[in-house]
Coordinates of C-alpha atoms in Angstrom, one line a residue:
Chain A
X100 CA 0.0 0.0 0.0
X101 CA 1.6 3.4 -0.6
X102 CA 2.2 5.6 2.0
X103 CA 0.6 9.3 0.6
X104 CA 1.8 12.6 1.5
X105 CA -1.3 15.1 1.7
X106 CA 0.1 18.5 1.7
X107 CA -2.3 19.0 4.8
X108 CA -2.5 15.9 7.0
X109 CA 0.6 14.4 6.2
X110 CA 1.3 11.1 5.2
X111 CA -1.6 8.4 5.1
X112 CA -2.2 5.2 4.4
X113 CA -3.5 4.9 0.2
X114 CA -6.9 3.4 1.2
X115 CA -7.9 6.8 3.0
X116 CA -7.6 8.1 -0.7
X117 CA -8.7 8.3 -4.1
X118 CA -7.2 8.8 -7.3
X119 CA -7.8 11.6 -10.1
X120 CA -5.1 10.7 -12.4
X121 CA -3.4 13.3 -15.1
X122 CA -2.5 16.1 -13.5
X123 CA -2.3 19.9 -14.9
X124 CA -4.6 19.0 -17.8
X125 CA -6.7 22.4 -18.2
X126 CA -9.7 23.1 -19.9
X127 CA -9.6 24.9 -23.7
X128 CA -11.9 27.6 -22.8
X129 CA -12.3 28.0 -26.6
X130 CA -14.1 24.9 -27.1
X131 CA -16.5 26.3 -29.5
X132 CA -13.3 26.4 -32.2
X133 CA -12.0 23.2 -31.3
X134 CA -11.8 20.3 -34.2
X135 CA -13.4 16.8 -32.7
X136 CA -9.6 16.0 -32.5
X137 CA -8.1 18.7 -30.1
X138 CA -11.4 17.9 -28.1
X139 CA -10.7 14.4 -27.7
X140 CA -7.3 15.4 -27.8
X141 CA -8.4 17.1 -23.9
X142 CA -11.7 14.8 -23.2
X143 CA -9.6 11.0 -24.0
X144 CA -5.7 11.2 -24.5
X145 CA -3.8 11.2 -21.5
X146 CA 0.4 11.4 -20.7
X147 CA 0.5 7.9 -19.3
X148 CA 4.1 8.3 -18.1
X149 CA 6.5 5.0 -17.6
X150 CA 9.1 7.1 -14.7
X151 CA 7.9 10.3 -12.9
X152 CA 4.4 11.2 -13.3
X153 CA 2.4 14.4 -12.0
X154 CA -0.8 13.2 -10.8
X155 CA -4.0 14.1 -8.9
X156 CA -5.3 12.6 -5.7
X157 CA -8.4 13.2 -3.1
X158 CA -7.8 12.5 0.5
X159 CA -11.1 11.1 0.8
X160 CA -11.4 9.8 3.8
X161 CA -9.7 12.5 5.5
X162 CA -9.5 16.3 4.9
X163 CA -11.0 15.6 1.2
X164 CA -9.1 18.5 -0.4
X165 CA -7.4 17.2 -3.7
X166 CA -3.8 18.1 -4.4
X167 CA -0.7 16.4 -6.7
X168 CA 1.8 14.5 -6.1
X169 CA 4.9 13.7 -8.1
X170 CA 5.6 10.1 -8.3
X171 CA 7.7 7.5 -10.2
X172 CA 5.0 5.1 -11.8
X173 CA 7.8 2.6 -12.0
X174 CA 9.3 2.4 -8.7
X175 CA 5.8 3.8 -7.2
X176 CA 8.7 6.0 -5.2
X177 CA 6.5 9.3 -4.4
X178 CA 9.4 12.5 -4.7
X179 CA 7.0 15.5 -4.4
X180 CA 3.4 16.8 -2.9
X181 CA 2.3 19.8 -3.6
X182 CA -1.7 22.0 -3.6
X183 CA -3.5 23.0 -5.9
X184 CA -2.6 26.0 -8.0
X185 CA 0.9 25.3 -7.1
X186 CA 3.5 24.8 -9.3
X187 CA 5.1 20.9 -10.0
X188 CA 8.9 20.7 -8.8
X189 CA 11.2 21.6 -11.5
X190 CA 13.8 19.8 -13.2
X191 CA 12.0 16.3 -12.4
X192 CA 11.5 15.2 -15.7
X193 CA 8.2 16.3 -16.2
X194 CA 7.9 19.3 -18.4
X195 CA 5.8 19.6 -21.2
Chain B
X227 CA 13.8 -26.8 -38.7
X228 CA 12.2 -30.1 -38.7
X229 CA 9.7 -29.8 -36.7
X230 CA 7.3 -33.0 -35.4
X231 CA 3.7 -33.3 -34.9
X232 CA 2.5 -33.9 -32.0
X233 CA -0.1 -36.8 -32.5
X234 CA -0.5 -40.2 -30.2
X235 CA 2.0 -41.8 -32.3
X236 CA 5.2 -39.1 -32.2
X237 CA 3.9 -39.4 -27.9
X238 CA 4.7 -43.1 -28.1
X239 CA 7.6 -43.2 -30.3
X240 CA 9.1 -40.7 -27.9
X241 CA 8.2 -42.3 -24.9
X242 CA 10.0 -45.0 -25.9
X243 CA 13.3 -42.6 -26.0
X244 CA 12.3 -41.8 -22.2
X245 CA 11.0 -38.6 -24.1
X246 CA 14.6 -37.2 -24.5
X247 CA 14.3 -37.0 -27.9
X248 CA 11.9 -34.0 -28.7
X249 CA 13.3 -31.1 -30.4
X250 CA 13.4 -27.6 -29.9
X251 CA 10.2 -26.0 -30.2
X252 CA 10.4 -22.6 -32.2
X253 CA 14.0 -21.4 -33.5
X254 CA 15.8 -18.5 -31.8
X255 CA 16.9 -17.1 -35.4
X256 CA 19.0 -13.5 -35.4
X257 CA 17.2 -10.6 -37.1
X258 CA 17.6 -10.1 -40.7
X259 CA 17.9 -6.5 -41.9
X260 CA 14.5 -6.2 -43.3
X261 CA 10.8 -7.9 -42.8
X262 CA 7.9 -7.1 -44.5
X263 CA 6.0 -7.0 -41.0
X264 CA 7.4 -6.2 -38.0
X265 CA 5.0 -7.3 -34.3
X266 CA 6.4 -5.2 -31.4
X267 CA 5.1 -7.0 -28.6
X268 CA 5.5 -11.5 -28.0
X269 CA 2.8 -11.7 -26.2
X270 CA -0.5 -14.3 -27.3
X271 CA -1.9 -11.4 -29.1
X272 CA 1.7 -10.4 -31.1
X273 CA 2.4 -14.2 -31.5
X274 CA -1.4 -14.8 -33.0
X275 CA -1.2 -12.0 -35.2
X276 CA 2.0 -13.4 -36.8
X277 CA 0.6 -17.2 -37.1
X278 CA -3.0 -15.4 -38.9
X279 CA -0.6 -13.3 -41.1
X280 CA 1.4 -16.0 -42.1
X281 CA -1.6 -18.6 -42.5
X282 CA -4.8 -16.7 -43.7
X283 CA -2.7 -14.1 -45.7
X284 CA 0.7 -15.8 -46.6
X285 CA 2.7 -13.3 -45.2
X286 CA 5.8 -14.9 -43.9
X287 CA 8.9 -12.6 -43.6
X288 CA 7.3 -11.2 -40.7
X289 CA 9.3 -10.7 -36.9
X290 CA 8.1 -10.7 -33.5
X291 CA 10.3 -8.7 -31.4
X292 CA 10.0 -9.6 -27.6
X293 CA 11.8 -7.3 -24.7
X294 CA 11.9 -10.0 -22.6
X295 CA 10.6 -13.7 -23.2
X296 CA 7.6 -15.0 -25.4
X297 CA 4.6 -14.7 -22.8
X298 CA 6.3 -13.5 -19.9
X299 CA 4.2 -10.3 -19.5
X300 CA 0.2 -11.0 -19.3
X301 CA 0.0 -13.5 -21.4
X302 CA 1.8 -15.5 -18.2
X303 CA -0.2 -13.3 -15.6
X304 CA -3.8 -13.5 -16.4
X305 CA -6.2 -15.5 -15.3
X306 CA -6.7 -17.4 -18.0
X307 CA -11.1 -17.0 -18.1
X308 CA -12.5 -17.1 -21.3
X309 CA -16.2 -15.7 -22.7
X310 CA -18.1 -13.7 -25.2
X311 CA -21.1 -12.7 -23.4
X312 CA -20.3 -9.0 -23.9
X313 CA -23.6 -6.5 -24.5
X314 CA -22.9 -4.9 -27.0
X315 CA -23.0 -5.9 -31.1
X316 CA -19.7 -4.7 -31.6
X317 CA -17.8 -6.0 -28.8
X318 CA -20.2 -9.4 -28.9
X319 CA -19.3 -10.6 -32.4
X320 CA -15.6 -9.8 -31.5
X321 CA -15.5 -11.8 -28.5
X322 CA -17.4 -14.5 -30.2
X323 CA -14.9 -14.9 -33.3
X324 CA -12.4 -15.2 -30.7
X325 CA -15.1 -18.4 -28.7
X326 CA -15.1 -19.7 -32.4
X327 CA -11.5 -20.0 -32.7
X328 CA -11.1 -21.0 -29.2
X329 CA -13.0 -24.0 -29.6
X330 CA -10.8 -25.4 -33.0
X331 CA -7.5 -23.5 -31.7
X332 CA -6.0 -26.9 -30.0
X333 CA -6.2 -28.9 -33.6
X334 CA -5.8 -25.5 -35.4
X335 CA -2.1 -25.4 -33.7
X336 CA -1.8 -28.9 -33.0
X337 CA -0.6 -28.0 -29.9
X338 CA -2.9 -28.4 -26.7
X339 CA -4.1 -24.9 -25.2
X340 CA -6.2 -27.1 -22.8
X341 CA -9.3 -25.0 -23.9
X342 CA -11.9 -26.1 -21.0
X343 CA -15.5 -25.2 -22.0
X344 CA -16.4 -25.4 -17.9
X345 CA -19.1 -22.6 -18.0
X346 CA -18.9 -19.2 -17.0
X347 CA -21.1 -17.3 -14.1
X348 CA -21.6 -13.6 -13.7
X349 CA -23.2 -13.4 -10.4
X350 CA -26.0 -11.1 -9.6
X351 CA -26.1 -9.4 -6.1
X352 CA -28.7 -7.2 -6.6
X353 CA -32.2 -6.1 -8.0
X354 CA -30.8 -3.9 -10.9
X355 CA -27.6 -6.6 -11.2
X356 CA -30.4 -9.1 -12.3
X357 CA -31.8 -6.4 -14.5
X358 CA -29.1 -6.1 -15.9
X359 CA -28.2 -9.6 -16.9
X360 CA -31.3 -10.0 -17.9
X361 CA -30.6 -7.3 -20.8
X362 CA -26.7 -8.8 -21.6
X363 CA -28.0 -12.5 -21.5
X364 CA -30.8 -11.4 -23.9
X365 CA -28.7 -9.2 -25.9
X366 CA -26.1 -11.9 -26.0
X367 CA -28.7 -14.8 -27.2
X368 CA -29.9 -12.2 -29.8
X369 CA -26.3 -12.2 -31.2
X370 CA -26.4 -16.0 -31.7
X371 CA -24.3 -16.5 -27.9
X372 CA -25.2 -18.8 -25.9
X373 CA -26.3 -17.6 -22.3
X374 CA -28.9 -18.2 -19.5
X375 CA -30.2 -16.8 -16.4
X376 CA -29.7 -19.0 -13.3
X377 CA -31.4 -18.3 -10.0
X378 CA -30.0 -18.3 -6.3
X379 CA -31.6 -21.7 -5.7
X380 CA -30.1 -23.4 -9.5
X381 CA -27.1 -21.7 -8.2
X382 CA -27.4 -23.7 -4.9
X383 CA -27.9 -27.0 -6.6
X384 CA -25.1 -26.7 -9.6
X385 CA -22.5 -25.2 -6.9
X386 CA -23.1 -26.3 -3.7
X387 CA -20.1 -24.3 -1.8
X388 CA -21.5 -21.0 -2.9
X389 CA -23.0 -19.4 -0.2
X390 CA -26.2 -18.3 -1.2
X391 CA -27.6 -17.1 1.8
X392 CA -30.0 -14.2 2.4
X393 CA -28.1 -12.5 4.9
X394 CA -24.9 -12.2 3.3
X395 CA -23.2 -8.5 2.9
X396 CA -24.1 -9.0 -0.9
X397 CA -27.0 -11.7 -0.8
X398 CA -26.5 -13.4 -4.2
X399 CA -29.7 -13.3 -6.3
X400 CA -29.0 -15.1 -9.4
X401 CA -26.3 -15.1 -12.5
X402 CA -26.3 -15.4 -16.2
X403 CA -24.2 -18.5 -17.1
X404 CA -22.4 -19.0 -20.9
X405 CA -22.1 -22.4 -20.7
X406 CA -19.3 -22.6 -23.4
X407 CA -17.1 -20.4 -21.5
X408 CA -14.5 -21.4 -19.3
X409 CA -10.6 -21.1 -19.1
X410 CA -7.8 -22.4 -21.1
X411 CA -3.5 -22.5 -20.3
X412 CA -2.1 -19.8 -20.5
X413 CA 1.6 -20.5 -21.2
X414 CA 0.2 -22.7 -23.7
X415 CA -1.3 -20.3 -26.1
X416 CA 1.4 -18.4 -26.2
X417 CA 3.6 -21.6 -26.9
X418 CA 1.6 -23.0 -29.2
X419 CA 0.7 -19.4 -31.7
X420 CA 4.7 -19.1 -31.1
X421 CA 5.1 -22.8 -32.5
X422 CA 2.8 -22.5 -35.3
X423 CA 4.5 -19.0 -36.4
X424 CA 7.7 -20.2 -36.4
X425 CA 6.8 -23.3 -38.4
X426 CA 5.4 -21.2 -41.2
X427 CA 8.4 -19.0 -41.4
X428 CA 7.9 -16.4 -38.8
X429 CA 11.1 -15.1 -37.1
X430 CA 10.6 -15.0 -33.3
X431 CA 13.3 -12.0 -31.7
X432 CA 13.8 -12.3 -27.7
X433 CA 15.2 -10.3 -25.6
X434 CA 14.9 -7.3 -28.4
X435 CA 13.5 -4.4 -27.1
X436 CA 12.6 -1.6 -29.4
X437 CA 13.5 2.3 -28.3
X438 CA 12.6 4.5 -31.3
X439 CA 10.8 3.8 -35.2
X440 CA 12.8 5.4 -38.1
X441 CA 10.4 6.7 -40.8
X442 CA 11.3 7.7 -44.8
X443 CA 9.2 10.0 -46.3
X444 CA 6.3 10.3 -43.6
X445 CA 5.8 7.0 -43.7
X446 CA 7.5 4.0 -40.8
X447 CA 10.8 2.3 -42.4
X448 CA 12.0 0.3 -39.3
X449 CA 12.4 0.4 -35.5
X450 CA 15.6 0.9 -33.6
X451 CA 16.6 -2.2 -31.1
X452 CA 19.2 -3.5 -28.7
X453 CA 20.3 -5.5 -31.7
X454 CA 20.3 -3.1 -34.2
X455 CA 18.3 -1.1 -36.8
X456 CA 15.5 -3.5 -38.4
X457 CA 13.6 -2.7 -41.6
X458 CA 10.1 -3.0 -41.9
X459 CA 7.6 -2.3 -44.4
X460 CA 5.1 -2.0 -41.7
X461 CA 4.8 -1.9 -37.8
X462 CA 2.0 -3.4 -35.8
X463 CA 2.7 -2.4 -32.1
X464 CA 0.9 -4.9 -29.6
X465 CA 2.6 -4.7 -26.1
X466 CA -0.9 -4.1 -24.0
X467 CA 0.7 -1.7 -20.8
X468 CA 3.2 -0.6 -22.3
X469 CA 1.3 1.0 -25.3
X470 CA 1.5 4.2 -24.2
X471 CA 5.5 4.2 -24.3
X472 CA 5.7 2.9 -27.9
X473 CA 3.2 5.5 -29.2
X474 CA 5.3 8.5 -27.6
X475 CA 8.1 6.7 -29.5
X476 CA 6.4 6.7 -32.8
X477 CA 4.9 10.3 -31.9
X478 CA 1.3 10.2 -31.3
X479 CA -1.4 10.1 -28.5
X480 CA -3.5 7.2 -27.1
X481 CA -6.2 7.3 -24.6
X482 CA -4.8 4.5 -22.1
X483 CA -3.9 4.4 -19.0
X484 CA -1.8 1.6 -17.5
X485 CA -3.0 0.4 -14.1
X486 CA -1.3 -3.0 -12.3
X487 CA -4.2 -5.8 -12.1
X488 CA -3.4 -8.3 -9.3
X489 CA -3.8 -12.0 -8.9
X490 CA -3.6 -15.1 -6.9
X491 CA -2.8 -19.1 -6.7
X492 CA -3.5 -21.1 -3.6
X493 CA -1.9 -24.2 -2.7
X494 CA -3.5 -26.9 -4.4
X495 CA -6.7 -28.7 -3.0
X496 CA -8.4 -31.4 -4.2
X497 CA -11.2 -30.9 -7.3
X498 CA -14.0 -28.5 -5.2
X499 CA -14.9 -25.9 -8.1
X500 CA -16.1 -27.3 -11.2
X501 CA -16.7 -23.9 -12.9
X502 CA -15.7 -19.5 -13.2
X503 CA -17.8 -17.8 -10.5
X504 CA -17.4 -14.3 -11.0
X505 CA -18.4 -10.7 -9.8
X506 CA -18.1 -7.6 -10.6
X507 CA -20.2 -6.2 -7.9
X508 CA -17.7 -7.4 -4.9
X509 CA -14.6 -7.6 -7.7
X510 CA -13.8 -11.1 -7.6
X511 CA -13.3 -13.9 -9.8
X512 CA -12.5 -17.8 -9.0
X513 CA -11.8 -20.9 -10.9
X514 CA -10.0 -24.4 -10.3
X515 CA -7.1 -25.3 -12.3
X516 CA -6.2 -28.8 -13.2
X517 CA -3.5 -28.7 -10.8
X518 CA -6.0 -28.0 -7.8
X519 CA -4.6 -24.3 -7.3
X520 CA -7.5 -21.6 -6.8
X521 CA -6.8 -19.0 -9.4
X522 CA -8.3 -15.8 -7.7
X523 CA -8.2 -12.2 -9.5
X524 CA -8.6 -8.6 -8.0
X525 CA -9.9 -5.3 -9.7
X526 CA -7.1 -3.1 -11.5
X527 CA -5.1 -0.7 -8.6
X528 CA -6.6 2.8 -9.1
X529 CA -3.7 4.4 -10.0
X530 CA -1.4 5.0 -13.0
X531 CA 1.5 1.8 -12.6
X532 CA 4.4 0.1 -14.8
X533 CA 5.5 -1.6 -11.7
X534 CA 4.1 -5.1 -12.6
X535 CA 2.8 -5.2 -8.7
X536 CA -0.1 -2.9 -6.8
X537 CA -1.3 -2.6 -2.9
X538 CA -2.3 -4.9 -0.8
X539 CA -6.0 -3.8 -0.1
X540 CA -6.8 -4.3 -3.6
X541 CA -6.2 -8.4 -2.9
X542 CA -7.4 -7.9 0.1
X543 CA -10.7 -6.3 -0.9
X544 CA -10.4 -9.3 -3.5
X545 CA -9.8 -12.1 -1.3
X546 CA -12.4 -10.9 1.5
X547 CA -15.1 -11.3 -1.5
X548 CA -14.3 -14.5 -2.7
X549 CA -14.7 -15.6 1.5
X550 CA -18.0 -14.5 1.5
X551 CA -18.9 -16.3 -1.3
X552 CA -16.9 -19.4 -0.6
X553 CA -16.8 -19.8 3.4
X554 CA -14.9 -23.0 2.4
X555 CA -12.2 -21.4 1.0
X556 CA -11.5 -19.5 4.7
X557 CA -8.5 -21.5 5.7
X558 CA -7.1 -21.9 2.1
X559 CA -3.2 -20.4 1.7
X560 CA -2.5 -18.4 -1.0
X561 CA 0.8 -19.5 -2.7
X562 CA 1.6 -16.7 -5.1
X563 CA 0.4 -13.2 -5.4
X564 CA 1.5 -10.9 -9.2
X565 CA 0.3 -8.5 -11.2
X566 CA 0.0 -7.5 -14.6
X567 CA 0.6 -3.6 -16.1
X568 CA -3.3 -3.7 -18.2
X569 CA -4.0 -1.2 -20.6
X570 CA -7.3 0.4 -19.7
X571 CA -9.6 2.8 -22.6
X572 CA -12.5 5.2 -21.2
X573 CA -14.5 2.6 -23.4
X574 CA -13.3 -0.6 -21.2
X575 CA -13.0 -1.7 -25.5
X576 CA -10.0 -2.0 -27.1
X577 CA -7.9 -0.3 -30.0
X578 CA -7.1 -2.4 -32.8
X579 CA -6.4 -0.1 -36.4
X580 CA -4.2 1.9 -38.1
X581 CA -2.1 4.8 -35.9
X582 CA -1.6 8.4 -37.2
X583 CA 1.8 7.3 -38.1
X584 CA 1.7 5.9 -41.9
X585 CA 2.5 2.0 -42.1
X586 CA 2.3 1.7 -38.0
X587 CA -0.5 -0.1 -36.7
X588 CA -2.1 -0.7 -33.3
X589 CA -3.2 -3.0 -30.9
X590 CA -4.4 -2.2 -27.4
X591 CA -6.8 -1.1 -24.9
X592 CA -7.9 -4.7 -23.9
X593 CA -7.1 -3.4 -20.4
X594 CA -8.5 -6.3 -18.2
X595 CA -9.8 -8.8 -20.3
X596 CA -7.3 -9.8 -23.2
X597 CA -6.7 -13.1 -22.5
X598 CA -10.3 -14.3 -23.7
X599 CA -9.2 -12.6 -27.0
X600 CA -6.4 -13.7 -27.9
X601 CA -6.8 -15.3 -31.2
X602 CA -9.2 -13.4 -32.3
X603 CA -7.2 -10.3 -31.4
X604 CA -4.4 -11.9 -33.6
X605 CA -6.9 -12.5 -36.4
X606 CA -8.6 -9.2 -37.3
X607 CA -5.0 -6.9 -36.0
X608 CA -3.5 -10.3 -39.7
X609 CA -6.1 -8.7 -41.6
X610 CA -5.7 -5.2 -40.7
X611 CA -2.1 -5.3 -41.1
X612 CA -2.2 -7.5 -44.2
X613 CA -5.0 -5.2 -46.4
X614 CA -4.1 -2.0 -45.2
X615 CA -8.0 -1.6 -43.3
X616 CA -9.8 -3.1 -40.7
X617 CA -11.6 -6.5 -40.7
X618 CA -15.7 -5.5 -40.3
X619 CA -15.2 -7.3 -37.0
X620 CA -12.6 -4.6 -35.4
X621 CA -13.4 -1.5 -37.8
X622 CA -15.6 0.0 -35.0
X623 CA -13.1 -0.7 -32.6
X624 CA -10.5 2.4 -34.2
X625 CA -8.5 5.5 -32.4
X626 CA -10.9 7.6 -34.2
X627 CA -13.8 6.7 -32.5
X628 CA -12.5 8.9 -30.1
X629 CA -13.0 12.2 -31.9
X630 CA -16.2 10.8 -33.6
X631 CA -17.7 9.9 -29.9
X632 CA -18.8 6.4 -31.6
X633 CA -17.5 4.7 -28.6
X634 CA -18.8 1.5 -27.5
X635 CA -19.6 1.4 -23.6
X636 CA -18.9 -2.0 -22.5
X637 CA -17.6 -1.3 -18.5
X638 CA -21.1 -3.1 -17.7
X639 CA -19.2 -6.3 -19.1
X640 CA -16.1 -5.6 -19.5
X641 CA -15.2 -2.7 -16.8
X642 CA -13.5 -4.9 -13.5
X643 CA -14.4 -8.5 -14.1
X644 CA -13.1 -10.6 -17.2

């Protein structure tokens, strides 16, 4: 089971948790002048990292605020934890 | 290579050697420069596309190339159920080429996949589960499947360890049954597609991992490897979790995401469970091997994973299910405990078509339930690669159905269970 930092309670136990995946995708807020593909493109295709991943969790079953962690999908080794509206780590592998 | 078939006659002649005298049982040949066809991916579904391209369209200088070893990934991992009894048309006539081919594949190879047509049960634990059924076993029936609905006390009488109580956490109400369901060896089917390939000229590469495609003109001329450039007139990439990696390589997007799926043996008991009980509402699944072992599966891990293992609550969520449906099976030990990397679409349905990339072709998606599909997986993906467009059996089933919004919902039979 993987031990999770949330930013706010410290670290838990994963079953006190849920996951949201992806991190940092955002909305196109012109979706009126999207093409189908840039819309599935946001709606369907995701990163699906193999190595350090930026990703979205909800403490559920505890504070239930979401907020991302950094973690290696490999190794399942979690490096960084961080809110909302806060920027990833740099230099991690996992620019754009 | 001289290769023997297997028959009753080769079994005594050999017997009579104190079976020391069978040969090797695919060739391990190095890779040639160029192949018409290259199959990332030696896995049942890579190996069965080669043995359909080389059988029903004749094309033979075709290569798997296999990171590790031929069915060492899921192949090896699953847990080995096969049906069709999926609800939708699409998905149904699929699965049910696949069934077809299942139940010839043993002569078809002449090699034994031990293909046991035991029966498969999707139990119901509530009102709407039953509704539900209802609609899949009736949709099923109207696609020419077999299926029926079974209730709690048929259920009682045909298995009598299930505990079909009343006051149960999740009283079980009934089931649908496909009686030509059931489970087959897993190593087997990859051995035996891998033996059939090889035998009609198909180069088998292990240990030959692939880390980048080279492309002429727009269109795919080879991949690069731990053993060197290879040529290929076209690419059909089928490695299940690791999809996502290969389509970064080749430079285009796919809507999977790769979660661990866990499983389990137990030590072997004597012949108790005569059929698959599964459910999707308390997310376990259970059958008997031939060697006595329990095989026992778990829902995927919720989160993203390449790690080939996942948390303990997820077999333990698993395991605590298949007690309260099997109060015999409290004081059973569990021997073994893996997981698989599965390749899960928003669709629960898989990807099998041509990629954005020109001459590369794909194969994935089948997140939790590829094993049932196997050669009919490697059938459609022959004729897709061999004509250049999709078989009517897996044209619905492209990457653009994703930007059409044709997609074909099938996590009612498909989403946890398989």
């Amino acid at each position: 089971m993987l031990q999770i930092p949330c930013p706010w309670c410290g670290i838990r136990d994963e079953s006190e948790f849920s996951y949201g995946g992806e991190a940092h995708i955002t909305r196109p807020l012109n979706s009126e002048n999207l093409t189908d593909e840039e819309w599935a493109d946001y709606l369907f295709m995701r990163k699906n990292t193999r190595g350090a991943f930026l990703e979205q969790w909800q403490h559920a079953q505890g504070c239930r605020r979401w907020f991302n962690i950094q973690r290696d999908t490999v190794s399942y080794k979690i490096s960084a934890s961080y809110k909302v509206g806060e920027q990833p780590p740099q230099g991690m592998g996992n620019e754009k | 290579m001289n290769m023997s078939k297997y028959s009753i006659f080769s079994l005594a002649k050999q017997a009579l050697n104190f079976h020391e005298g069978w040969g090797k049982v695919w060739r391990n040949p190095e890779p040639k420069k160029h192949y018409d066809v290259i199959i990332i991916g030696g896995g049942g579904h890579g190996l069965a596309t080669a043995y359909y391209l080389a059988k029903n369209h004749g094309v033979t200088n075709v290569a798997v190339l296999e990171k590790g070893y031929i069915g060492g990934g899921n192949t090896g991992r699953n847990t080995t159920i096969v049906r069709s009894n999926y609800l939708w048309d699409e998905s149904a006539h699929l699965y049910e080429k696949s069934m077809k081919l299942w139940e010839n594949l043993s002569q078809d190879l002449n090699f034994n996949v031990m293909f046991s047509q035991r029966g498969v049960y999707n139990l119901g634990h509530s009102l709407q589960d039953m509704r539900d059924i209802q609609r899949r076993v009736n949709a099923n029936r109207l696609n020419g499947i077999d299926g029926e609905i079974v209730d709690a006390d048929e259920l009682k009488r045909r298995i009598p360890i299930l505990n079909t109580s009343r006051h149960s956490r999740y009283p079980v109400l009934g089931a649908s049954f496909q009686p030509r369901g059931g489970t087959a060896r897993h190593d087997a089917v990859a051995w035996g597609f891998a033996r059939g390939a090889d035998s009609l000229g198909v180069d088998i590469i292990q240990q030959c991992e692939v880390s980048g495609f080279i492309r002429e003109n727009d269109r795919i001329a080879g991949v690069e490897t731990n053993r060197g450039n290879i040529g290929a007139g076209k690419v059909g990439i089928v490695v299940a979790g690791n999809s996502s990696v290969l389509a970064d390589l080749a430079g285009f997007r796919l809507p999977v995401t790769s979660h661990p799926l866990q499983a389990l043996v137990s030590e072997p008991i004597k012949p108790v469970l005569n059929t698959v009980v599964m459910s999707n509402a308390v997310h376990g699944y259970i059958s008997q091997s031939d060697k006595g072992d329990l095989v026992v599966g778990a829902g995927i891990d919720s989160y993203n994973g390449y790690g080939q293992r996942g948390s303990y609550t997820v077999i333990e969520n698993a395991l605590a299910a298949i007690k309260e449906l099997f109060p015999v099976f409290s004081r059973v030990r569990m021997n073994r405990q893996w997981g698989g990397i599965v390749d899960t679409t928003p669709d629960a349905c898989p990807i099998i078509g041509e990629s954005p990339v020109k001459g590369v072709y794909i194969n994935c998606g089948w997140g939790t339930g590829g094993f049932k599909a196997t050669p009919g997986s490697g059938y459609v993906f022959a004729h897709t690669l061999a004509k250049d467009q999709p078989h009517e059996l897996n044209q619905a089933f492209s990457l653009q159905r994703f930007s059409t919004g044709r997609l074909i919902d099938e996590h009612g039979a498909a989403g946890v269970a398989h």
